[in-house]
């Protein structure tokens, strides 16, 4: 292996580390949203109030969790 091979491998490793970090962030956000969704289910229709504070910047995860919870027979 020469220096170019090693630097190429290092670049790949760094790229994979960034991808893993992004996945971890998304998973944390989903856990927060889902836990707030469960809290909302316990409190009935007030869930929207709690869930809105924990949506990600795009609002996609929170909005999806809210729509799933709204369709639940528990509400």
PDB file of C-alpha atoms in Angstrom:
ATOM      1  CA  UNK A   1       0.000   0.000   0.000  1.00  0.00           C
ATOM      2  CA  UNK A   2       1.228   3.446  -0.798  1.00  0.00           C
ATOM      3  CA  UNK A   3       0.319   6.841   0.636  1.00  0.00           C
ATOM      4  CA  UNK A   4      -2.527   7.384  -1.869  1.00  0.00           C
ATOM      5  CA  UNK A   5      -4.191   4.128  -0.877  1.00  0.00           C
ATOM      6  CA  UNK A   6      -4.006   5.039   2.794  1.00  0.00           C
ATOM      7  CA  UNK A   7      -5.390   8.542   2.276  1.00  0.00           C
ATOM      8  CA  UNK A   8      -8.217   7.063   0.187  1.00  0.00           C
ATOM      9  CA  UNK A   9      -9.060   4.623   2.968  1.00  0.00           C
ATOM     10  CA  UNK A  10      -8.980   7.433   5.535  1.00  0.00           C
ATOM     11  CA  UNK A  11     -11.385   9.499   3.409  1.00  0.00           C
ATOM     12  CA  UNK A  12     -13.775   6.554   3.160  1.00  0.00           C
ATOM     13  CA  UNK A  13     -13.631   5.985   6.921  1.00  0.00           C
ATOM     14  CA  UNK A  14     -14.350   9.670   7.634  1.00  0.00           C
ATOM     15  CA  UNK A  15     -17.269   9.636   5.202  1.00  0.00           C
ATOM     16  CA  UNK A  16     -18.706   6.534   6.901  1.00  0.00           C
ATOM     17  CA  UNK A  17     -18.269   8.167  10.324  1.00  0.00           C
ATOM     18  CA  UNK A  18     -20.274  11.195   9.147  1.00  0.00           C
ATOM     19  CA  UNK A  19     -23.010   8.919   7.822  1.00  0.00           C
ATOM     20  CA  UNK A  20     -23.153   7.032  11.126  1.00  0.00           C
ATOM     21  CA  UNK A  21     -23.348  10.320  13.016  1.00  0.00           C
ATOM     22  CA  UNK A  22     -26.283  11.455  10.859  1.00  0.00           C
ATOM     23  CA  UNK A  23     -28.097   8.160  11.409  1.00  0.00           C
ATOM     24  CA  UNK A  24     -27.548   8.430  15.174  1.00  0.00           C
ATOM     25  CA  UNK A  25     -28.985  11.958  15.131  1.00  0.00           C
ATOM     26  CA  UNK A  26     -32.064  10.839  13.201  1.00  0.00           C
ATOM     27  CA  UNK A  27     -32.573   7.894  15.563  1.00  0.00           C
ATOM     28  CA  UNK A  28     -32.363  10.174  18.616  1.00  0.00           C
ATOM     29  CA  UNK A  29     -34.925  12.511  17.068  1.00  0.00           C
ATOM     30  CA  UNK A  30     -37.260   9.607  16.341  1.00  0.00           C
ATOM     31  CA  UNK A  31     -36.951   8.330  19.907  1.00  0.00           C
ATOM     32  CA  UNK A  32     -37.807  11.780  21.260  1.00  0.00           C
ATOM     33  CA  UNK A  33     -40.773  12.168  18.922  1.00  0.00           C
ATOM     34  CA  UNK A  34     -42.091   8.682  19.626  1.00  0.00           C
ATOM     35  CA  UNK A  35     -41.771   9.125  23.382  1.00  0.00           C
ATOM     36  CA  UNK A  36     -43.675  12.392  23.129  1.00  0.00           C
ATOM     37  CA  UNK A  37     -46.220  10.641  20.923  1.00  0.00           C
ATOM     38  CA  UNK A  38     -46.745   8.046  23.657  1.00  0.00           C
ATOM     39  CA  UNK A  39     -47.052  10.821  26.223  1.00  0.00           C
ATOM     40  CA  UNK A  40     -49.687  12.371  24.004  1.00  0.00           C
ATOM     41  CA  UNK A  41     -51.591   9.105  23.774  1.00  0.00           C
ATOM     42  CA  UNK A  42     -51.675   8.978  27.557  1.00  0.00           C
ATOM     43  CA  UNK A  43     -53.031  12.506  27.675  1.00  0.00           C
ATOM     44  CA  UNK A  44     -55.527  12.166  24.868  1.00  0.00           C
ATOM     45  CA  UNK A  45     -56.025  14.878  22.282  1.00  0.00           C
ATOM     46  CA  UNK A  46     -53.498  17.220  23.913  1.00  0.00           C
ATOM     47  CA  UNK A  47     -50.748  15.262  22.162  1.00  0.00           C
ATOM     48  CA  UNK A  48     -50.442  17.880  19.440  1.00  0.00           C
ATOM     49  CA  UNK A  49     -49.355  20.426  22.050  1.00  0.00           C
ATOM     50  CA  UNK A  50     -46.519  18.202  23.296  1.00  0.00           C
ATOM     51  CA  UNK A  51     -45.436  16.812  19.952  1.00  0.00           C
ATOM     52  CA  UNK A  52     -45.003  20.144  18.203  1.00  0.00           C
ATOM     53  CA  UNK A  53     -42.042  21.037  20.427  1.00  0.00           C
ATOM     54  CA  UNK A  54     -40.101  17.957  19.338  1.00  0.00           C
ATOM     55  CA  UNK A  55     -40.445  18.016  15.573  1.00  0.00           C
ATOM     56  CA  UNK A  56     -37.251  18.133  13.594  1.00  0.00           C
ATOM     57  CA  UNK A  57     -36.495  21.213  11.514  1.00  0.00           C
ATOM     58  CA  UNK A  58     -38.278  19.803   8.495  1.00  0.00           C
ATOM     59  CA  UNK A  59     -41.215  18.644  10.599  1.00  0.00           C
ATOM     60  CA  UNK A  60     -41.398  15.376   8.691  1.00  0.00           C
ATOM     61  CA  UNK A  61     -40.808  12.948  11.545  1.00  0.00           C
ATOM     62  CA  UNK A  62     -43.042  14.786  14.000  1.00  0.00           C
ATOM     63  CA  UNK A  63     -45.841  15.265  11.500  1.00  0.00           C
ATOM     64  CA  UNK A  64     -45.764  11.582  10.581  1.00  0.00           C
ATOM     65  CA  UNK A  65     -45.804  10.501  14.234  1.00  0.00           C
ATOM     66  CA  UNK A  66     -48.703  12.854  14.888  1.00  0.00           C
ATOM     67  CA  UNK A  67     -50.739  11.496  11.965  1.00  0.00           C
ATOM     68  CA  UNK A  68     -50.082   7.903  13.054  1.00  0.00           C
ATOM     69  CA  UNK A  69     -51.132   8.685  16.607  1.00  0.00           C
ATOM     70  CA  UNK A  70     -54.260  10.493  15.420  1.00  0.00           C
ATOM     71  CA  UNK A  71     -55.354   7.422  13.501  1.00  0.00           C
ATOM     72  CA  UNK A  72     -54.973   5.297  16.618  1.00  0.00           C
ATOM     73  CA  UNK A  73     -58.149   3.962  18.195  1.00  0.00           C
ATOM     74  CA  UNK A  74     -56.920   5.208  21.588  1.00  0.00           C
ATOM     75  CA  UNK A  75     -57.608   8.866  20.746  1.00  0.00           C
TER      76      UNK A  75
END
